[in-house]
Amino acid sequence: MARALTPTDYGLVGMLGFFIVIAQLMAEGGLSQAIIRKLNRTETDCSTAFWVNLAAATALYGLLCAGAPLISRFYGEPRLTALLRVLALAVVIQATLVVHRAVLTAELDFKTQAKSTLVGALVSGLTGLYMAYRGLGAWALVGLQLTNQLATGITLWIVSPWRPGLVFSRASFRNLFGFGSKLLMSNVVESIYQSIYTMTIGKVFSAYALGCYGNARQLGSISSENLTRIVQRAAYPLFCTIRSDREHLRTTIRSYMKLAAFFIFPLMLGLAALAEPLTIALIGHQWIYTARLLRILCLSFLLFPLNAINLMILEILGQGGAYLRLQLFNILCGLALLAAMLPLGLSAVCCGLFAASLAGYTAGATAGGGRIGLGFYRQVRAVFPIMLNSAVMAGIMYALRFIIHGEWAQIALGSLIGLTVYTGLSVAFQTDTCRMILRLVHRPDDTQETSRP
């Protein structure tokens, strides 16, 4: 799609991302996490959450449609009015899936969710490609997102046994929202902070710059954010069941941190080393500015899994107030760096994101991991050998670019040699982590094995 579309097409849809994400979070209301965390959840709890989510999403869709002209005037892009009014349907569709996913996650049923995700990806991918090559521009991206939600939703309703009942309980809503509201505030504040970068880039620079930034962020997040979410979905219900045993919880979380770092650190540093040949080979020379931004953003995504696990510790322990304070610290730090870097250009803004991720990780490890005896220094000591192995691998991959000619050759040989180097270093110096991975491969259902480092 990126070959058929322009950075400006991506930038137009990216300008609307803030409003869609905030509406989806507000419609969800933090109720899904409350359902997962509640060990004695009932059908009344789930049905109440479903109807609240759907009603809130419908109301928010109306607000987005009414406010679309104002948003268009803010950006000076009249095309955004129609785009937003159609794209906002994703908020309503998403609301019909939230509780289904929460119930399946609480039951550790990830296979069913994977089926719906795969169908959504295939259907939306084909739809987006068809629309892009028909010359529909930004509308192809809108079609991609809507068909993804719709196909995923239909499949999830077919394969999932849960159905909402015609019940609503105020007591149930108060109980769920009591915990979920704190997460809602934190998530909304965090999303506003993340979207301020998008809004600022679109307003101060251009739709082209925003399109390049958005694609660089997307390429980086494929490895870091998506793999982190997989770990979170698998780990969160498990951590909730052992939260009363602090020693067991600390050992298990340490193992999960090492496991996440073992895969994500080399992926992100390897992606940074091959940013230019990957960008040119995958989406063309017109996106070369994306490669420069991607290399910097990969460094900021490096600590994403550890930050996410530290925040998850606070969720598990029911420390909603501390969770919110940590998010506020991250936001204030990020905004200060944004203001400082903005006059220096978009590359400097991306450097500011990396600095903000470092500060956020330091605070998160202290506030989250510190509560279970797994503070900043213990976390760094656990993952530093993995970081060192990944850095050596990435340095070799980057150096090979000056010897090997041709983008695909650089990608293929660089990846092969990098994988060989990283595997060798890991077997030599990270034997405990390798043994843990082998145990998971041989006995994938034995989740308790991860509690042994």
Short mmCIF file of C-alpha atoms in Angstrom, two decimals:
data_model
loop_
_atom_site.label_atom_id
_atom_site.label_comp_id
_atom_site.label_asym_id
_atom_site.label_seq_id
_atom_site.Cartn_x
_atom_site.Cartn_y
_atom_site.Cartn_z
CA MET A 1 0.00 0.00 0.00
CA ALA A 2 2.84 2.38 0.79
CA ARG A 3 4.13 1.93 -2.76
CA ALA A 4 0.74 2.88 -4.21
CA LEU A 5 0.02 5.72 -1.77
CA THR A 6 1.96 8.83 -0.77
CA PRO A 7 3.25 10.02 2.61
CA THR A 8 0.57 12.73 2.45
CA ASP A 9 -2.20 10.09 2.26
CA TYR A 10 -0.84 8.48 5.40
CA GLY A 11 -0.47 11.86 7.05
CA LEU A 12 -4.13 12.78 6.46
CA VAL A 13 -5.37 9.63 8.19
CA GLY A 14 -2.69 10.01 10.87
CA MET A 15 -4.12 13.42 11.78
CA LEU A 16 -7.34 11.67 12.80
CA GLY A 17 -5.65 8.96 14.85
CA PHE A 18 -5.74 10.98 18.07
CA PHE A 19 -9.51 11.40 18.02
CA ILE A 20 -10.22 7.76 17.15
CA VAL A 21 -7.91 6.36 19.84
CA ILE A 22 -9.26 8.63 22.57
CA ALA A 23 -12.85 7.78 21.63
CA GLN A 24 -12.09 4.05 21.73
CA LEU A 25 -10.44 4.31 25.14
CA MET A 26 -13.29 6.34 26.59
CA ALA A 27 -15.85 3.92 25.18
CA GLU A 28 -13.99 1.01 26.77
CA GLY A 29 -13.78 2.83 30.10
CA GLY A 30 -11.11 0.52 31.50
CA LEU A 31 -13.80 -2.13 32.04
CA SER A 32 -12.02 -4.84 30.06
CA GLN A 33 -8.96 -4.77 32.34
CA ALA A 34 -11.26 -4.77 35.36
CA ILE A 35 -13.00 -7.91 34.04
CA ILE A 36 -9.68 -9.68 33.48
CA ARG A 37 -8.42 -8.73 36.93
CA LYS A 38 -11.64 -9.74 38.74
CA LEU A 39 -11.22 -13.40 39.63
CA ASN A 40 -14.89 -13.89 40.58
CA ARG A 41 -16.38 -12.18 37.53
CA THR A 42 -19.99 -13.01 36.65
CA GLU A 43 -22.12 -12.97 33.51
CA THR A 44 -23.79 -9.84 34.88
CA ASP A 45 -20.41 -8.12 35.07
CA CYS A 46 -19.58 -8.97 31.45
CA SER A 47 -23.00 -8.03 30.08
CA THR A 48 -23.03 -4.76 31.98
CA ALA A 49 -19.62 -3.85 30.58
CA PHE A 50 -20.74 -4.73 27.04
CA TRP A 51 -23.81 -2.48 27.06
CA VAL A 52 -21.94 0.40 28.72
CA ASN A 53 -19.20 0.16 26.08
CA LEU A 54 -21.70 0.10 23.21
CA ALA A 55 -23.74 3.04 24.53
CA ALA A 56 -20.63 5.14 25.14
CA ALA A 57 -19.24 4.33 21.69
CA THR A 58 -22.47 5.36 19.97
CA ALA A 59 -22.52 8.69 21.80
CA LEU A 60 -18.87 9.34 21.01
CA TYR A 61 -19.45 8.55 17.33
CA GLY A 62 -22.10 11.28 17.26
CA LEU A 63 -19.68 13.75 18.85
CA LEU A 64 -16.96 12.95 16.32
CA CYS A 65 -19.34 13.43 13.39
CA ALA A 66 -20.51 16.76 14.77
CA GLY A 67 -16.97 17.96 15.48
CA ALA A 68 -15.44 16.82 12.17
CA PRO A 69 -15.64 20.28 10.51
CA LEU A 70 -13.86 21.88 13.48
CA ILE A 71 -11.06 19.32 13.28
CA SER A 72 -10.71 19.99 9.54
CA ARG A 73 -10.37 23.72 10.17
CA PHE A 74 -7.78 23.11 12.90
CA TYR A 75 -5.49 21.31 10.44
CA GLY A 76 -6.52 23.38 7.44
CA GLU A 77 -7.47 20.18 5.57
CA PRO A 78 -11.12 20.15 4.35
CA ARG A 79 -10.80 16.51 3.26
CA LEU A 80 -10.67 15.41 6.89
CA THR A 81 -14.39 16.01 7.52
CA ALA A 82 -15.63 13.14 5.37
CA LEU A 83 -12.70 10.91 6.31
CA LEU A 84 -13.38 11.28 10.03
CA ARG A 85 -17.13 10.70 9.77
CA VAL A 86 -16.52 7.34 8.09
CA LEU A 87 -13.44 6.31 10.07
CA ALA A 88 -15.24 6.99 13.37
CA LEU A 89 -17.42 3.92 12.73
CA ALA A 90 -14.41 1.95 14.00
CA VAL A 91 -15.21 3.21 17.51
CA VAL A 92 -18.64 1.54 17.48
CA ILE A 93 -17.34 -1.68 15.93
CA GLN A 94 -14.52 -1.87 18.47
CA ALA A 95 -16.99 -1.52 21.35
CA THR A 96 -18.72 -4.77 20.34
CA LEU A 97 -15.43 -6.71 20.66
CA VAL A 98 -13.92 -5.44 23.91
CA VAL A 99 -15.69 -7.77 26.34
CA HIS A 100 -15.30 -10.81 24.10
CA ARG A 101 -11.56 -10.28 24.10
CA ALA A 102 -11.48 -9.65 27.86
CA VAL A 103 -13.35 -12.90 28.58
CA LEU A 104 -11.07 -14.91 26.28
CA THR A 105 -7.96 -13.29 27.79
CA ALA A 106 -9.12 -14.06 31.33
CA GLU A 107 -9.57 -17.69 30.26
CA LEU A 108 -6.11 -17.68 28.59
CA ASP A 109 -7.77 -18.52 25.27
CA PHE A 110 -5.44 -16.82 22.82
CA LYS A 111 -6.01 -19.32 20.03
CA THR A 112 -9.56 -18.07 19.45
CA GLN A 113 -8.39 -14.47 19.40
CA ALA A 114 -5.63 -15.36 16.95
CA LYS A 115 -8.19 -16.79 14.52
CA SER A 116 -10.20 -13.57 14.44
CA THR A 117 -7.06 -11.43 14.17
CA LEU A 118 -5.80 -13.48 11.22
CA VAL A 119 -9.11 -13.21 9.36
CA GLY A 120 -9.23 -9.45 10.00
CA ALA A 121 -5.67 -8.99 8.74
CA LEU A 122 -6.29 -10.99 5.54
CA VAL A 123 -9.61 -9.36 4.65
CA SER A 124 -8.50 -5.82 5.44
CA GLY A 125 -5.15 -6.30 3.71
CA LEU A 126 -6.80 -7.38 0.47
CA THR A 127 -9.38 -4.59 0.72
CA GLY A 128 -6.76 -1.92 1.40
CA LEU A 129 -4.57 -3.10 -1.50
CA TYR A 130 -7.49 -3.10 -3.91
CA MET A 131 -8.56 0.42 -2.89
CA ALA A 132 -4.97 1.73 -3.00
CA TYR A 133 -4.31 0.46 -6.51
CA ARG A 134 -7.68 1.81 -7.64
CA GLY A 135 -6.31 5.26 -6.83
CA LEU A 136 -8.51 5.99 -3.79
CA GLY A 137 -5.67 7.54 -1.78
CA ALA A 138 -6.35 8.13 1.90
CA TRP A 139 -9.71 6.33 1.60
CA ALA A 140 -7.78 3.08 1.12
CA LEU A 141 -6.38 3.48 4.65
CA VAL A 142 -9.86 4.17 6.02
CA GLY A 143 -11.14 1.07 4.26
CA LEU A 144 -8.24 -0.95 5.66
CA GLN A 145 -9.04 0.01 9.25
CA LEU A 146 -12.80 -0.44 9.01
CA THR A 147 -12.68 -3.82 7.28
CA ASN A 148 -10.09 -5.00 9.80
CA GLN A 149 -12.40 -4.19 12.69
CA LEU A 150 -15.47 -5.56 10.93
CA ALA A 151 -13.91 -8.87 9.79
CA THR A 152 -12.28 -9.38 13.17
CA GLY A 153 -15.57 -8.67 14.94
CA ILE A 154 -17.67 -11.00 12.82
CA THR A 155 -15.14 -13.81 13.24
CA LEU A 156 -14.87 -13.24 16.99
CA TRP A 157 -18.64 -13.42 17.41
CA ILE A 158 -18.69 -16.67 15.44
CA VAL A 159 -15.85 -18.47 17.21
CA SER A 160 -16.37 -17.10 20.73
CA PRO A 161 -19.01 -18.82 22.90
CA TRP A 162 -19.74 -15.74 25.04
CA ARG A 163 -22.87 -13.68 24.32
CA PRO A 164 -24.08 -10.59 26.22
CA GLY A 165 -27.27 -10.97 28.20
CA LEU A 166 -30.05 -8.38 28.38
CA VAL A 167 -29.02 -7.30 31.87
CA PHE A 168 -27.48 -4.22 33.43
CA SER A 169 -26.37 -3.89 37.03
CA ARG A 170 -25.47 -0.57 38.61
CA ALA A 171 -23.63 -2.37 41.41
CA SER A 172 -21.60 -4.33 38.89
CA PHE A 173 -20.80 -1.17 36.92
CA ARG A 174 -19.66 0.68 40.04
CA ASN A 175 -17.45 -2.23 41.06
CA LEU A 176 -15.81 -2.54 37.64
CA PHE A 177 -15.53 1.17 37.02
CA GLY A 178 -14.00 1.75 40.47
CA PHE A 179 -10.85 0.03 39.26
CA GLY A 180 -11.27 0.66 35.54
CA SER A 181 -11.67 4.42 35.90
CA LYS A 182 -8.11 4.80 37.19
CA LEU A 183 -6.78 2.81 34.25
CA LEU A 184 -9.03 4.80 31.93
CA MET A 185 -7.59 8.09 33.14
CA SER A 186 -4.06 6.76 32.82
CA ASN A 187 -4.64 5.34 29.35
CA VAL A 188 -6.41 8.47 28.09
CA VAL A 189 -3.66 10.70 29.45
CA GLU A 190 -1.01 8.44 27.90
CA SER A 191 -2.81 8.41 24.54
CA ILE A 192 -3.21 12.17 24.58
CA TYR A 193 0.50 12.46 25.23
CA GLN A 194 1.37 10.07 22.39
CA SER A 195 -1.05 11.83 20.05
CA ILE A 196 0.26 15.28 20.88
CA TYR A 197 3.38 14.30 18.94
CA THR A 198 1.21 13.34 15.97
CA MET A 199 -0.90 16.49 16.18
CA THR A 200 2.16 18.71 16.59
CA ILE A 201 4.02 17.14 13.65
CA GLY A 202 0.94 17.45 11.45
CA LYS A 203 0.34 21.05 12.47
CA VAL A 204 3.91 22.40 12.66
CA PHE A 205 5.52 20.45 9.83
CA SER A 206 3.27 18.89 7.16
CA ALA A 207 1.14 15.91 6.21
CA TYR A 208 4.18 14.55 4.36
CA ALA A 209 6.35 14.71 7.50
CA LEU A 210 3.56 13.13 9.54
CA GLY A 211 3.20 10.34 6.99
CA CYS A 212 6.94 9.55 7.19
CA TYR A 213 6.88 9.69 10.98
CA GLY A 214 3.77 7.52 11.14
CA ASN A 215 5.24 4.83 8.89
CA ALA A 216 8.53 4.86 10.81
CA ARG A 217 6.62 4.43 14.04
CA GLN A 218 4.53 1.66 12.53
CA LEU A 219 7.55 -0.25 11.24
CA GLY A 220 9.21 0.03 14.65
CA SER A 221 6.11 -0.95 16.60
CA ILE A 222 5.56 -4.14 14.58
CA SER A 223 8.36 -5.76 16.55
CA SER A 224 8.27 -4.00 19.90
CA GLU A 225 4.68 -3.09 20.71
CA ASN A 226 3.05 -6.13 19.11
CA LEU A 227 5.36 -8.65 20.75
CA THR A 228 5.01 -6.83 24.05
CA ARG A 229 1.23 -7.05 23.84
CA ILE A 230 1.49 -10.78 23.19
CA VAL A 231 3.57 -11.15 26.36
CA GLN A 232 1.14 -8.94 28.30
CA ARG A 233 -1.93 -10.91 27.23
CA ALA A 234 -0.31 -14.16 28.25
CA ALA A 235 1.28 -12.85 31.45
CA TYR A 236 -1.39 -10.57 32.94
CA PRO A 237 -3.89 -13.29 33.97
CA LEU A 238 -1.04 -15.44 35.31
CA PHE A 239 0.42 -12.58 37.34
CA CYS A 240 -3.01 -11.81 38.79
CA THR A 241 -3.32 -15.36 40.15
CA ILE A 242 0.04 -15.22 41.98
CA ARG A 243 0.02 -11.58 43.11
CA SER A 244 -0.31 -12.57 46.80
CA ASP A 245 3.01 -14.47 46.67
CA ARG A 246 5.56 -11.67 46.21
CA GLU A 247 8.58 -13.98 45.90
CA HIS A 248 6.91 -16.07 43.21
CA LEU A 249 5.65 -12.94 41.47
CA ARG A 250 9.10 -11.30 41.48
CA THR A 251 10.81 -14.39 40.06
CA THR A 252 8.16 -14.88 37.38
CA ILE A 253 8.21 -11.23 36.28
CA ARG A 254 12.01 -11.25 36.11
CA SER A 255 11.82 -14.26 33.80
CA TYR A 256 9.24 -12.57 31.60
CA MET A 257 11.37 -9.44 31.39
CA LYS A 258 14.36 -11.45 30.22
CA LEU A 259 12.20 -13.36 27.77
CA ALA A 260 10.78 -10.16 26.27
CA ALA A 261 14.22 -8.54 26.08
CA PHE A 262 15.73 -11.66 24.50
CA PHE A 263 13.52 -11.27 21.43
CA ILE A 264 12.79 -7.54 21.27
CA PHE A 265 16.27 -6.10 21.89
CA PRO A 266 17.89 -7.81 18.86
CA LEU A 267 14.83 -7.13 16.70
CA MET A 268 14.88 -3.40 17.39
CA LEU A 269 18.65 -2.95 17.12
CA GLY A 270 18.74 -5.11 14.01
CA LEU A 271 15.94 -3.05 12.48
CA ALA A 272 17.87 0.13 13.27
CA ALA A 273 20.98 -1.29 11.58
CA LEU A 274 19.05 -2.18 8.40
CA ALA A 275 16.64 0.79 8.41
CA GLU A 276 17.63 2.23 5.03
CA PRO A 277 17.76 -0.96 2.91
CA LEU A 278 14.54 -2.21 4.54
CA THR A 279 12.68 1.03 3.84
CA ILE A 280 13.84 1.24 0.22
CA ALA A 281 13.16 -2.44 -0.49
CA LEU A 282 9.74 -2.55 1.17
CA ILE A 283 8.12 0.80 0.38
CA GLY A 284 10.39 2.62 -2.09
CA HIS A 285 12.83 5.51 -2.38
CA GLN A 286 10.06 8.11 -1.82
CA TRP A 287 10.03 7.04 1.86
CA ILE A 288 13.78 7.45 2.48
CA TYR A 289 13.15 10.09 5.16
CA THR A 290 11.24 7.40 7.05
CA ALA A 291 14.46 5.37 7.37
CA ARG A 292 16.26 8.20 9.19
CA LEU A 293 13.42 8.55 11.65
CA LEU A 294 13.07 4.78 12.04
CA ARG A 295 16.66 4.35 13.21
CA ILE A 296 16.06 6.79 16.07
CA LEU A 297 12.60 5.49 16.94
CA CYS A 298 13.93 1.92 17.21
CA LEU A 299 16.00 3.07 20.17
CA SER A 300 12.96 4.57 21.88
CA PHE A 301 10.98 1.34 21.30
CA LEU A 302 13.79 -0.70 22.82
CA LEU A 303 12.58 -0.19 26.39
CA PHE A 304 8.89 -0.47 25.56
CA PRO A 305 8.48 -4.05 26.89
CA LEU A 306 10.18 -3.29 30.19
CA ASN A 307 8.13 -0.11 30.64
CA ALA A 308 4.94 -2.06 29.92
CA ILE A 309 5.77 -4.79 32.45
CA ASN A 310 6.56 -2.21 35.16
CA LEU A 311 3.18 -0.57 34.56
CA MET A 312 1.53 -4.00 34.62
CA ILE A 313 3.01 -4.63 38.08
CA LEU A 314 1.13 -1.60 39.39
CA GLU A 315 -2.09 -2.82 37.74
CA ILE A 316 -1.71 -6.28 39.28
CA LEU A 317 -1.10 -4.86 42.75
CA GLY A 318 -4.12 -2.56 42.41
CA GLN A 319 -1.97 0.58 42.67
CA GLY A 320 -4.12 2.72 40.39
CA GLY A 321 -2.95 5.95 41.98
CA ALA A 322 0.73 5.11 41.53
CA TYR A 323 -0.02 4.01 37.95
CA LEU A 324 -1.57 7.39 37.21
CA ARG A 325 1.26 9.34 38.85
CA LEU A 326 3.83 7.41 36.83
CA GLN A 327 1.95 8.13 33.63
CA LEU A 328 1.76 11.82 34.50
CA PHE A 329 5.52 11.90 35.10
CA ASN A 330 6.16 10.27 31.72
CA ILE A 331 3.88 12.76 30.01
CA LEU A 332 5.37 15.85 31.61
CA CYS A 333 8.87 14.64 30.79
CA GLY A 334 7.89 13.89 27.20
CA LEU A 335 6.15 17.22 26.70
CA ALA A 336 9.13 19.12 28.07
CA LEU A 337 11.43 17.31 25.63
CA LEU A 338 8.99 17.90 22.77
CA ALA A 339 8.96 21.63 23.44
CA ALA A 340 12.76 21.68 23.64
CA MET A 341 13.35 19.65 20.48
CA LEU A 342 10.61 21.00 18.22
CA PRO A 343 12.59 24.03 16.94
CA LEU A 344 15.45 21.68 15.98
CA GLY A 345 13.43 19.57 13.53
CA LEU A 346 11.66 16.23 13.34
CA SER A 347 14.79 14.12 13.87
CA ALA A 348 15.43 15.99 17.11
CA VAL A 349 11.84 15.33 18.19
CA CYS A 350 12.46 11.59 17.70
CA CYS A 351 15.65 11.89 19.81
CA GLY A 352 13.51 13.48 22.49
CA LEU A 353 11.26 10.41 22.43
CA PHE A 354 14.27 8.22 23.13
CA ALA A 355 15.33 10.41 26.06
CA ALA A 356 11.77 10.32 27.40
CA SER A 357 11.69 6.52 27.21
CA LEU A 358 14.90 6.33 29.26
CA ALA A 359 13.51 8.64 31.92
CA GLY A 360 10.20 6.78 31.93
CA TYR A 361 11.89 3.42 32.34
CA THR A 362 13.98 4.63 35.27
CA ALA A 363 10.88 5.96 37.05
CA GLY A 364 8.79 2.90 36.13
CA ALA A 365 11.36 0.40 37.37
CA THR A 366 11.52 2.27 40.67
CA ALA A 367 7.75 2.71 41.11
CA GLY A 368 6.64 -0.65 39.70
CA GLY A 369 9.42 -3.19 40.04
CA GLY A 370 10.60 -1.61 43.28
CA ARG A 371 7.35 -2.65 44.99
CA ILE A 372 8.21 -6.33 44.58
CA GLY A 373 11.97 -6.07 45.12
CA LEU A 374 12.80 -5.85 41.42
CA GLY A 375 13.94 -2.25 41.12
CA PHE A 376 15.95 -0.41 38.49
CA TYR A 377 19.40 -1.87 39.19
CA ARG A 378 18.15 -5.47 39.44
CA GLN A 379 16.28 -5.10 36.16
CA VAL A 380 19.28 -3.61 34.39
CA ARG A 381 21.51 -6.37 35.74
CA ALA A 382 19.07 -8.99 34.44
CA VAL A 383 18.82 -7.66 30.85
CA PHE A 384 22.24 -6.03 30.36
CA PRO A 385 23.92 -9.15 28.89
CA ILE A 386 21.08 -9.41 26.36
CA MET A 387 21.53 -5.74 25.46
CA LEU A 388 25.27 -6.23 24.99
CA ASN A 389 24.79 -9.27 22.72
CA SER A 390 22.21 -7.36 20.67
CA ALA A 391 24.48 -4.33 20.29
CA VAL A 392 27.37 -6.49 19.01
CA MET A 393 25.02 -8.15 16.53
CA ALA A 394 23.65 -4.79 15.29
CA GLY A 395 27.15 -3.35 14.89
CA ILE A 396 28.16 -6.24 12.65
CA MET A 397 24.95 -5.94 10.62
CA TYR A 398 25.47 -2.21 10.09
CA ALA A 399 29.11 -2.70 9.03
CA LEU A 400 28.08 -5.30 6.43
CA ARG A 401 26.10 -2.61 4.56
CA PHE A 402 29.39 -1.08 3.41
CA ILE A 403 30.59 -4.41 2.01
CA ILE A 404 27.42 -5.87 0.47
CA HIS A 405 25.67 -4.10 -2.42
CA GLY A 406 21.93 -4.16 -3.11
CA GLU A 407 19.11 -3.66 -0.60
CA TRP A 408 17.76 -7.22 -0.64
CA ALA A 409 21.26 -8.69 -0.37
CA GLN A 410 22.01 -6.42 2.59
CA ILE A 411 18.76 -7.48 4.27
CA ALA A 412 19.16 -11.22 3.62
CA LEU A 413 22.87 -11.60 4.43
CA GLY A 414 22.78 -9.04 7.23
CA SER A 415 19.86 -10.80 8.91
CA LEU A 416 21.42 -14.25 8.49
CA ILE A 417 24.81 -13.22 9.84
CA GLY A 418 23.23 -11.16 12.61
CA LEU A 419 21.03 -14.08 13.68
CA THR A 420 24.02 -16.42 13.69
CA VAL A 421 26.10 -14.02 15.79
CA TYR A 422 23.30 -13.36 18.27
CA THR A 423 22.47 -17.05 18.65
CA GLY A 424 26.11 -17.90 19.26
CA LEU A 425 26.53 -15.17 21.86
CA SER A 426 23.30 -16.16 23.58
CA VAL A 427 24.24 -19.83 23.78
CA ALA A 428 27.65 -18.85 25.18
CA PHE A 429 26.61 -16.16 27.66
CA GLN A 430 22.82 -16.45 28.16
CA THR A 431 22.44 -20.15 28.89
CA ASP A 432 19.73 -19.69 31.55
CA THR A 433 17.50 -17.72 29.17
CA CYS A 434 18.08 -20.23 26.38
CA ARG A 435 17.11 -23.09 28.72
CA MET A 436 13.93 -21.24 29.68
CA ILE A 437 13.00 -20.79 26.00
CA LEU A 438 13.64 -24.48 25.31
CA ARG A 439 11.38 -25.45 28.21
CA LEU A 440 8.62 -23.22 26.81
CA VAL A 441 9.03 -24.76 23.35
CA HIS A 442 8.86 -28.31 24.65
CA ARG A 443 6.07 -27.61 27.15
CA PRO A 444 4.23 -24.46 25.93
CA ASP A 445 1.24 -25.01 28.22
CA ASP A 446 3.34 -25.15 31.36
CA THR A 447 3.28 -21.44 32.13
CA GLN A 448 4.63 -21.98 35.63
CA GLU A 449 7.99 -22.95 34.15
CA THR A 450 8.67 -19.28 33.46
CA SER A 451 8.93 -18.70 37.20
CA ARG A 452 12.38 -20.35 37.18
CA PRO A 453 15.07 -18.01 35.84
#
